[in-house]
Short mmCIF file of C-alpha atoms in Angstrom, two decimals:
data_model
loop_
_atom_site.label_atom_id
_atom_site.label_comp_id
_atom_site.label_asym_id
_atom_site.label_seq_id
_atom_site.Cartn_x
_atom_site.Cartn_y
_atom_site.Cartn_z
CA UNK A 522 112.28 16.27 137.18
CA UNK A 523 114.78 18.09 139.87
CA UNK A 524 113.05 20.45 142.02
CA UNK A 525 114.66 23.10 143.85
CA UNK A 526 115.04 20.91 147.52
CA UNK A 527 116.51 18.20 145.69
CA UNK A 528 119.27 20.21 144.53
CA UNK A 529 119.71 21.68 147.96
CA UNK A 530 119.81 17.89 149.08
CA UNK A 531 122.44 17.10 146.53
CA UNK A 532 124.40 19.76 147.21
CA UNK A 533 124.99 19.01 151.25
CA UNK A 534 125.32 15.17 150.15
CA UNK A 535 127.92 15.66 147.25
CA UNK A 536 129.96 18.21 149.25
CA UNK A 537 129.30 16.95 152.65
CA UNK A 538 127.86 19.84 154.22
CA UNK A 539 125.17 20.75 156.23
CA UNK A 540 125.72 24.83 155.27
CA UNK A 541 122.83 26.37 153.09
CA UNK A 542 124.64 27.47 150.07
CA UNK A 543 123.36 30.18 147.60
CA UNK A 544 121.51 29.88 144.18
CA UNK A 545 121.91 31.27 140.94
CA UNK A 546 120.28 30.92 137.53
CA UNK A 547 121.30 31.34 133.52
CA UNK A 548 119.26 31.21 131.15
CA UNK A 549 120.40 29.54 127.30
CA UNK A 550 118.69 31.42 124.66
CA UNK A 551 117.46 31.19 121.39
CA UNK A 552 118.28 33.66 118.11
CA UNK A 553 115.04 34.09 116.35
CA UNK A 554 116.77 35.55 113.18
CA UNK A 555 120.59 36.79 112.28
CA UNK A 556 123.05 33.82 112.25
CA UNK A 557 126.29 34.14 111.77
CA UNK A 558 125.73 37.49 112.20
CA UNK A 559 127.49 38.41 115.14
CA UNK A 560 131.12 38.02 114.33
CA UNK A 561 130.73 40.22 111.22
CA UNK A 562 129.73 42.83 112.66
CA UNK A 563 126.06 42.67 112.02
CA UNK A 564 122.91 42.36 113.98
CA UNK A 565 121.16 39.36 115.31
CA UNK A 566 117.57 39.22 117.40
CA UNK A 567 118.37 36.81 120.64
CA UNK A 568 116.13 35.91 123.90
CA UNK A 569 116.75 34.15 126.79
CA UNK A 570 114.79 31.28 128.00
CA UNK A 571 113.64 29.63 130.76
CA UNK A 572 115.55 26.70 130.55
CA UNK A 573 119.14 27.09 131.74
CA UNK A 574 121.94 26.38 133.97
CA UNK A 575 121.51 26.33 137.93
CA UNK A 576 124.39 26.91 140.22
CA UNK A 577 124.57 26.69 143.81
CA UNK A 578 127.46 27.41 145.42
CA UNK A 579 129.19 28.29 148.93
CA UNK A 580 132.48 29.89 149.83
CA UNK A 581 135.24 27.68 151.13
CA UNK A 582 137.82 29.01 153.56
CA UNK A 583 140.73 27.45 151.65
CA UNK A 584 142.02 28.05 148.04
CA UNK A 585 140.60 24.69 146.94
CA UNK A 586 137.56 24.46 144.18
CA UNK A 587 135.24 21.82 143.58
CA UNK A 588 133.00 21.41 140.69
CA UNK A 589 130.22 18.64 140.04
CA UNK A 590 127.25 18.87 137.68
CA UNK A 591 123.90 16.62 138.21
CA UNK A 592 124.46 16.28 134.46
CA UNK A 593 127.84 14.40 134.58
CA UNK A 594 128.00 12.43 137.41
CA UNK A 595 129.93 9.75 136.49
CA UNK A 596 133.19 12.68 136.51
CA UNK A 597 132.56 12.85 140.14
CA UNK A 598 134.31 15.94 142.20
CA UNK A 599 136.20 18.10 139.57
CA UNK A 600 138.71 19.80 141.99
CA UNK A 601 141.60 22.53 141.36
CA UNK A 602 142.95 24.96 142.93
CA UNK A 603 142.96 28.97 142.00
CA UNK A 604 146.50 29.08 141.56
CA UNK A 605 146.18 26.40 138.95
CA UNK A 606 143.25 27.45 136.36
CA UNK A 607 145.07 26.82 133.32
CA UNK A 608 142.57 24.86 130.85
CA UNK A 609 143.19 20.81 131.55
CA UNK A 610 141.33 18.54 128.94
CA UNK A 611 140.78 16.16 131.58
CA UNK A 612 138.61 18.60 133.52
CA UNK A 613 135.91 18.54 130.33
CA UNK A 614 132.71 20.69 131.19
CA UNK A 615 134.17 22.11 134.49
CA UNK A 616 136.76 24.34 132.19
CA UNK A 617 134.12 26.28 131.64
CA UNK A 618 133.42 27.66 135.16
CA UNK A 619 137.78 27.52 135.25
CA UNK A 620 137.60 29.92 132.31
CA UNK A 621 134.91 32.05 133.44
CA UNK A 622 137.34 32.26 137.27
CA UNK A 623 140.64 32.33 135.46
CA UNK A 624 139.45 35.43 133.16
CA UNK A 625 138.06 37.45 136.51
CA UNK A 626 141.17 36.91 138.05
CA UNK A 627 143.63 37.79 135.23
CA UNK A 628 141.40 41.46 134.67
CA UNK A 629 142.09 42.25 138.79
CA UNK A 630 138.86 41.12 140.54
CA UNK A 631 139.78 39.50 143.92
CA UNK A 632 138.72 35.94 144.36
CA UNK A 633 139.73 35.27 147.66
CA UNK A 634 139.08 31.95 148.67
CA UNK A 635 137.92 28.60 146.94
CA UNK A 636 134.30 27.72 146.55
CA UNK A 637 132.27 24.49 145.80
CA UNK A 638 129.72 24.58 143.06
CA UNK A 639 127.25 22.23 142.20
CA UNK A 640 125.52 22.88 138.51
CA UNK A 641 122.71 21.77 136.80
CA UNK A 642 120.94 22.30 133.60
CA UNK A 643 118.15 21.29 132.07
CA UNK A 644 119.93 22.57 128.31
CA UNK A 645 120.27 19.39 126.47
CA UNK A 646 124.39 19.40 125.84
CA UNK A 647 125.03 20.05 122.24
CA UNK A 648 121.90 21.47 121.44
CA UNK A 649 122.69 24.65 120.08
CA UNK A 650 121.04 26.44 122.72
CA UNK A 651 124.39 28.15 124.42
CA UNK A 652 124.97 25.80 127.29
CA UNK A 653 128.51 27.22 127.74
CA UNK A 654 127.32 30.43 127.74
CA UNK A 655 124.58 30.23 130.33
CA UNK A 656 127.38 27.90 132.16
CA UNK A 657 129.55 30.99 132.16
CA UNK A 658 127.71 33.39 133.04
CA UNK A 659 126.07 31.74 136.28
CA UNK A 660 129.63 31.35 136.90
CA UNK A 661 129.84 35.28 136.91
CA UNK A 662 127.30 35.78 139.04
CA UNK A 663 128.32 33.35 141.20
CA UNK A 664 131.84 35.26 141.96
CA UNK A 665 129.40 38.71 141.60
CA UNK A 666 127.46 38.06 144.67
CA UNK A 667 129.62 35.37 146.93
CA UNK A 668 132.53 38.17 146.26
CA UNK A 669 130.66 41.29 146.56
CA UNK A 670 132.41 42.30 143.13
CA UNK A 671 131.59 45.87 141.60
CA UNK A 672 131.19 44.60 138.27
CA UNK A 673 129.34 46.19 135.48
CA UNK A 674 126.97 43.95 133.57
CA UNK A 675 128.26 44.79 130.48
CA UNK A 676 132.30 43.72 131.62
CA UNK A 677 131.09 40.23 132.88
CA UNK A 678 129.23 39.49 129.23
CA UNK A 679 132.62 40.73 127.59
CA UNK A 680 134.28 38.67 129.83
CA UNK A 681 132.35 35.77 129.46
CA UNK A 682 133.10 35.74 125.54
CA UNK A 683 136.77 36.07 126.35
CA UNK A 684 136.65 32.71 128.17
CA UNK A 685 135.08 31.13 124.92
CA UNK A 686 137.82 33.10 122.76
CA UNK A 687 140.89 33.11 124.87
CA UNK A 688 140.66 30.50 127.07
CA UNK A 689 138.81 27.82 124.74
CA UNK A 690 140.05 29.14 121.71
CA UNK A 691 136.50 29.22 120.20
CA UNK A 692 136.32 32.80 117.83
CA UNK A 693 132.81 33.39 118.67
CA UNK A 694 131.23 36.71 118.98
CA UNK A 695 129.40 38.33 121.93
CA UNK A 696 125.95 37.16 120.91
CA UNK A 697 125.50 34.22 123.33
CA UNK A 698 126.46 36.23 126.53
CA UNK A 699 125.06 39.02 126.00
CA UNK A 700 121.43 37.76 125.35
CA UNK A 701 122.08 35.85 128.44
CA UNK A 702 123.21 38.61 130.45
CA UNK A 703 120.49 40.86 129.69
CA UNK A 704 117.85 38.82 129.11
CA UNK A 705 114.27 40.27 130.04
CA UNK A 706 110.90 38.02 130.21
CA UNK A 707 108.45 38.19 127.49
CA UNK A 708 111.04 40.05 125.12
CA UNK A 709 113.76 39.68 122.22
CA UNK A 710 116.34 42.40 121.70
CA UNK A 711 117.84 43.47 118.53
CA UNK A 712 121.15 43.70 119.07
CA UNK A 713 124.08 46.09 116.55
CA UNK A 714 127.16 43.59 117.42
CA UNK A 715 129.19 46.04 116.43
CA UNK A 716 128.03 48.88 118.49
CA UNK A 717 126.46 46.69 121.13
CA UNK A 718 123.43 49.17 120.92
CA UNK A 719 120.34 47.09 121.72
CA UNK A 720 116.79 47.73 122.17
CA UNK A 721 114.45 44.76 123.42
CA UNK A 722 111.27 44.09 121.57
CA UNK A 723 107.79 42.39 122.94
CA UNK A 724 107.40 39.20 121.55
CA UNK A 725 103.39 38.79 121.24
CA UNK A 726 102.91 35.92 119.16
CA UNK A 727 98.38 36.05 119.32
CA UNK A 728 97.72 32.21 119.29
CA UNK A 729 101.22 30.88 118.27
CA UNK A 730 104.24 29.42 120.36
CA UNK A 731 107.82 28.96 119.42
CA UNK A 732 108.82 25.46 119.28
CA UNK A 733 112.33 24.36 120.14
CA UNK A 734 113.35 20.95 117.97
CA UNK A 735 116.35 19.05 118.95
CA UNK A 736 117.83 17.38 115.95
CA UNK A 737 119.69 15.30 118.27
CA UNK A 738 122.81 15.49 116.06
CA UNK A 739 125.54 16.83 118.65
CA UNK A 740 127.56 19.62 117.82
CA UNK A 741 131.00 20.41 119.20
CA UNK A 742 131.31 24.50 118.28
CA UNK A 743 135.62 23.79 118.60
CA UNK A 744 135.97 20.61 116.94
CA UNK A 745 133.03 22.04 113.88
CA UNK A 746 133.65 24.54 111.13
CA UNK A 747 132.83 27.14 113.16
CA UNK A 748 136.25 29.18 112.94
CA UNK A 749 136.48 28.12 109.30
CA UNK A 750 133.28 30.01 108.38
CA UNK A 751 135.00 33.14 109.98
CA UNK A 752 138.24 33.12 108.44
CA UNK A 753 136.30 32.88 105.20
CA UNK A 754 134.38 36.28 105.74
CA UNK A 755 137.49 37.66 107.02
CA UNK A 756 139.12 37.27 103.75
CA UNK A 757 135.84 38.39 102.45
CA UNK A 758 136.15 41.53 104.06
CA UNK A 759 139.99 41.99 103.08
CA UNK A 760 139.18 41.93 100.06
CA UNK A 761 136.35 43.95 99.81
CA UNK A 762 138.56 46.96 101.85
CA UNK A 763 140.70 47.04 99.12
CA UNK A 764 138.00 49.56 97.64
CA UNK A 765 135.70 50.24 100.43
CA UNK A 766 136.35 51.70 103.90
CA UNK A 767 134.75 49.05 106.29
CA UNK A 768 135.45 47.57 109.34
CA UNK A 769 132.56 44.72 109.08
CA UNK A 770 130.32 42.77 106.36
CA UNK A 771 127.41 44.04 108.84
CA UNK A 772 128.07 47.71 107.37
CA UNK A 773 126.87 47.21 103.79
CA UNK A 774 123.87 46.87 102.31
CA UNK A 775 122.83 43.58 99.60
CA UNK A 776 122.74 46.80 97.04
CA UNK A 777 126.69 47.72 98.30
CA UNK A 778 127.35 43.82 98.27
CA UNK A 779 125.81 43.89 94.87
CA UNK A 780 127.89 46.31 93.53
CA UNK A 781 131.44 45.16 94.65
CA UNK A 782 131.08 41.53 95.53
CA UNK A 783 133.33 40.87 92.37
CA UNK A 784 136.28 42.03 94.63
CA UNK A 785 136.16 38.81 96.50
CA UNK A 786 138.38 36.48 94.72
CA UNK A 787 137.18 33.72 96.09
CA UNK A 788 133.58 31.85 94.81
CA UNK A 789 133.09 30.00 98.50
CA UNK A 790 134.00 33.52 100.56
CA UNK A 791 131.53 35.17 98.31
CA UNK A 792 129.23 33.07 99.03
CA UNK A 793 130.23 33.53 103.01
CA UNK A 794 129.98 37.19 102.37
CA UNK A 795 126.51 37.43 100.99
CA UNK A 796 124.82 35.77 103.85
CA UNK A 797 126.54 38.09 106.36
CA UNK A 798 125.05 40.77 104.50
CA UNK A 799 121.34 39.88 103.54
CA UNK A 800 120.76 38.03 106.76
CA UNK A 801 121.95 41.43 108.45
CA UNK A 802 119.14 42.96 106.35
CA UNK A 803 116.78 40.41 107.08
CA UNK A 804 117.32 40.90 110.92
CA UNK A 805 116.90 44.43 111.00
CA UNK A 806 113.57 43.94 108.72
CA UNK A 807 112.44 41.38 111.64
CA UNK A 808 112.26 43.51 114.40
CA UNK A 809 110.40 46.12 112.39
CA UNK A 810 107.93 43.51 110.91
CA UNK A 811 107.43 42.11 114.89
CA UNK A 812 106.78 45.27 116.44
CA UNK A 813 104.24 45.82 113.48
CA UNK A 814 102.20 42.37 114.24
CA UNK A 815 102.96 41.04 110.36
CA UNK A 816 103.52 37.64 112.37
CA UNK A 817 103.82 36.12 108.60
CA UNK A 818 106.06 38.65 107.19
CA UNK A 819 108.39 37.71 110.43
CA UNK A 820 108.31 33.99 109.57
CA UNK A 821 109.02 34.62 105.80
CA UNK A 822 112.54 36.15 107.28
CA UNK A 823 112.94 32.92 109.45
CA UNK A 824 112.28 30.55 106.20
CA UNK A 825 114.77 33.11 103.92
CA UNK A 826 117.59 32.64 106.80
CA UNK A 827 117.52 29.41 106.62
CA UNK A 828 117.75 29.23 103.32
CA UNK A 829 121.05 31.24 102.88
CA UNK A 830 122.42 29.37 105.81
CA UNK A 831 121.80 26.34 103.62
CA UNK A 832 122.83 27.39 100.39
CA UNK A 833 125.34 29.77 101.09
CA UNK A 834 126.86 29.73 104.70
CA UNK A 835 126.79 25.88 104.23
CA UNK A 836 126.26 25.04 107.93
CA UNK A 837 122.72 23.52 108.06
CA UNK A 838 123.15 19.39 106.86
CA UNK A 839 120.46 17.03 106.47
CA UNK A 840 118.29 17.08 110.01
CA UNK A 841 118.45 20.18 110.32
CA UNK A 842 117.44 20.89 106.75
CA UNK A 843 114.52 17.90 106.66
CA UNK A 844 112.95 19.49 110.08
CA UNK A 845 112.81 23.21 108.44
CA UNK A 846 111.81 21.63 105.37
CA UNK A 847 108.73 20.06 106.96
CA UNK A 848 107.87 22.67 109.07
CA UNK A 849 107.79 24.93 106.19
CA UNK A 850 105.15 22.26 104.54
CA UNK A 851 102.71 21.76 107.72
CA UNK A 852 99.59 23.70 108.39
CA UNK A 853 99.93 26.29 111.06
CA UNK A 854 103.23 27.32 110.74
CA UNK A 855 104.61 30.44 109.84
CA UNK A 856 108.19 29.98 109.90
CA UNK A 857 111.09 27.70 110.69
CA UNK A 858 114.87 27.84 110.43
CA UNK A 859 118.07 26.53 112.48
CA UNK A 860 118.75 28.60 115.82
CA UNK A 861 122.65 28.43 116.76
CA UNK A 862 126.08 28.12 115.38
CA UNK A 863 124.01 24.82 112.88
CA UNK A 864 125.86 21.43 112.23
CA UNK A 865 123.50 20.08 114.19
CA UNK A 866 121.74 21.17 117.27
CA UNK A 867 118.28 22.99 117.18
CA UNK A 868 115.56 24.42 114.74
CA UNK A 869 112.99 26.76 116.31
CA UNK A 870 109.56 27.32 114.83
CA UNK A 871 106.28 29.51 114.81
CA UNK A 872 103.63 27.17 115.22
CA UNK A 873 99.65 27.80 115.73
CA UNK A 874 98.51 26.67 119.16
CA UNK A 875 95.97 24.15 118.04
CA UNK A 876 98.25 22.26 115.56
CA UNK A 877 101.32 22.09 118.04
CA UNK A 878 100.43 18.55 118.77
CA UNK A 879 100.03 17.65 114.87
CA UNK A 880 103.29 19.17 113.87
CA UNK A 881 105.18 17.25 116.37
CA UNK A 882 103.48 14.15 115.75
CA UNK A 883 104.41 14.55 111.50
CA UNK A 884 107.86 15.88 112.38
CA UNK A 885 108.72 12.87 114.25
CA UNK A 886 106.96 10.68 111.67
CA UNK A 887 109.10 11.90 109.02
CA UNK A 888 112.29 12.46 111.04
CA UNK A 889 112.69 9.28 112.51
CA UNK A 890 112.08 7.12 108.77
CA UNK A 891 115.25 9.66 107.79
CA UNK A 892 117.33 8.92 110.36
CA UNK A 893 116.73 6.54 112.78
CA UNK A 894 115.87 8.28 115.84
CA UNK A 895 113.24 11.28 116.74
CA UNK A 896 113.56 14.49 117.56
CA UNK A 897 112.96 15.91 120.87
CA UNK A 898 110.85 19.21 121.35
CA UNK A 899 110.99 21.78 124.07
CA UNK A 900 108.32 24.26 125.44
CA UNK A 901 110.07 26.68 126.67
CA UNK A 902 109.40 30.82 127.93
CA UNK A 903 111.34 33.55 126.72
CA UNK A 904 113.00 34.63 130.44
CA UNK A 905 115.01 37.66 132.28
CA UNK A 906 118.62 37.09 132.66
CA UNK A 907 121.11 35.57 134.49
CA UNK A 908 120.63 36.76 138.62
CA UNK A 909 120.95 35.46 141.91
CA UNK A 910 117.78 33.16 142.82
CA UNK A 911 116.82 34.63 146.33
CA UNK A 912 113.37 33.55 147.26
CA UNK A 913 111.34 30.21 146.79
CA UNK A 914 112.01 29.07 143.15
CA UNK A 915 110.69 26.33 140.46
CA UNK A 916 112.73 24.65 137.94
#
């Protein structure tokens, strides 16, 4: 386990220094319900939690950057220099933190000298839980604070997706960021993505936990069908403007979808289409049925999500379908589904204190005669956002 002195420690070995340098903290996050969501235009029902990235970092007084992350260390010293940020495959997981520089720079925000930064995170890479992100945006914060930037919160998240659009050449929406950005402890927030109206909701869950599994299937958002799924509901939503004046799936309702959905031409964008739509629904429904206490009406939305992410968004596959699947079938829990972009990654689930232990026990059991290895399982708090980490802190 890395405590906050060891990474101090690292840092002034690794970069030779004896300066104190300054830390910073993003969160990951989890989506609780509304999948897929984002990029159409719909809603989805994010938090941040309290595992994440850490970033400490110094000003140099040259142009040079150097990057290094506790979780790659076999890449060594990642160096560049800011008049050379263009994305370099050979660079791997420091393009992010490139991107998230690159993008500040290109929109006029003065960088003025090179820095060294030294990440770590304790987000299992590949897991679905928005490493990137949370790699971004402690990135942004980073240049924020060491560059006394006046940046509005709001501009850094939209930045942030940029890097994953633009610089990447991911098309993924503004979920990931955003929960990130404005993250707040002990809460979810429904967010419109269309609108980016949001409104945070208390998650009191009276005896139960969530429960973060790790298929350990790794997922590469780029190289997956990711992009696929979203030209499909784009031609989804062509087709559906032919009649109706809409700018997203997110704006109808199933009864709208109902009525028209024989304007889509095509059986598999249909099918694309429909999930948009009813998850939408189903989000919306979630924050009303949280903020109500019907705990079991919530995690009859989480079961229905998955569902339609199986059947008809098609981006589920067999772990995460078996751990859903048993979830759904153990005592004490009251809902389970995939959390992230799917094909692979994480599940999250509602589980009753007392039979925590049980379910991972089964889960495992089950898992591992499947497919040869276990799951792993995270406890994890839902957290505030990404900031600057100023007094005594624990990982």
């Amino acid at each position: 386990m890395m405590t906050q002195p060891d990474l101090l420690q690292n840092y002034q070995d690794i970069f030779q220094t004896t300066d104190t340098p300054r830390s910073f903290f993003a969160p990951g996050r989890i989506n609780l319900i509304g999948e897929h969501t984002d990029y159409n235009g719909g809603h989805v029902f994010p938090a941040a939690i309290s595992l994440g990235t850490y970033a400490i970092a110094r000003k140099r007084t040259d142009q040079t950057l150097r990057f290094y992350s506790m979780n790659f260390p076999d890449a060594g010293i990642i160096e560049c220099t800011l008049s050379d940020l263009t994305f370099n495959p050979d660079h791997d997981w420091a393009n992010f933190p490139k991107g998230m520089i690159h993008i500040f720079i290109e929109h006029g925000f003065t960088i003025s000298s090179g820095m060294d930064i030294l990440f770590y995170g304790d987000i299992p890479n590949g897991a679905g839980l928005s490493s990137s992100a949370s790699i971004e945006m402690a990135t942004g914060v980073v240049l924020e604070e060491l560059f006394e930037l006046e940046i509005d919160q709001l501009q850094m998240i939209r930045l942030g997706q940029k890097v994953e659009n633009v610089y990447l050449g991911v098309n993924s929406g503004i979920m990931d960021q955003f929960a990130i950005g404005k993250g707040k402890k002990d809460h979810a927030m429904l967010l419109d993505c269309q609108t980016l109206q949001f409104s945070y909701a208390p998650v009191e869950l009276n005896g139960y936990e969530i429960v973060i599994i790790n298929s350990n299937k790794q997922r590469t958002l780029a190289g997956s069908k990711y992009n696929e799924r979203r030209s499909e509901c784009e031609q989804a939503l062509m087709d559906l403007r032919t009649e109706l004046p809409i700018d997203s799936l997110g704006e109808l309702t199933g009864e709208q979808f109902e009525q028209h959905k024989q304007l889509i031409t095509n059986d598999i964008n249909r099918k694309r289409a429909k999930h948009a739509v009813y998850e939408n629904e189903r989000t919306v429904r979630a924050l009303s049925e949280l903020e109500q206490g019907h705990l079991e009406a919530f995690g009859k939305l989480m079961n229905a999500s998955h569902v339609s992410l199986r059947d008809d968004y098609e981006v589920t596959g067999a772990e995460l379908d078996k751990i859903a699947e048993t979830a759904w079938n153990h005592p004490g829990v009251i809902g389970a589904r995939m959390t992230g972009a799917g094909f692979g990654g994480c599940a999250i689930a509602i589980v009753e204190r007392a039979q925590i232990d049980n379910f991972k026990k089964t889960l495992t059991t089950v898992y591992s005669e499947d497919f040869g290895y276990p799951p792993s399982f995270y406890e994890t708090k839902i957290s505030d956002g990404a900031k600057e980490l100023v007094e005594e802190w624990q990982l």
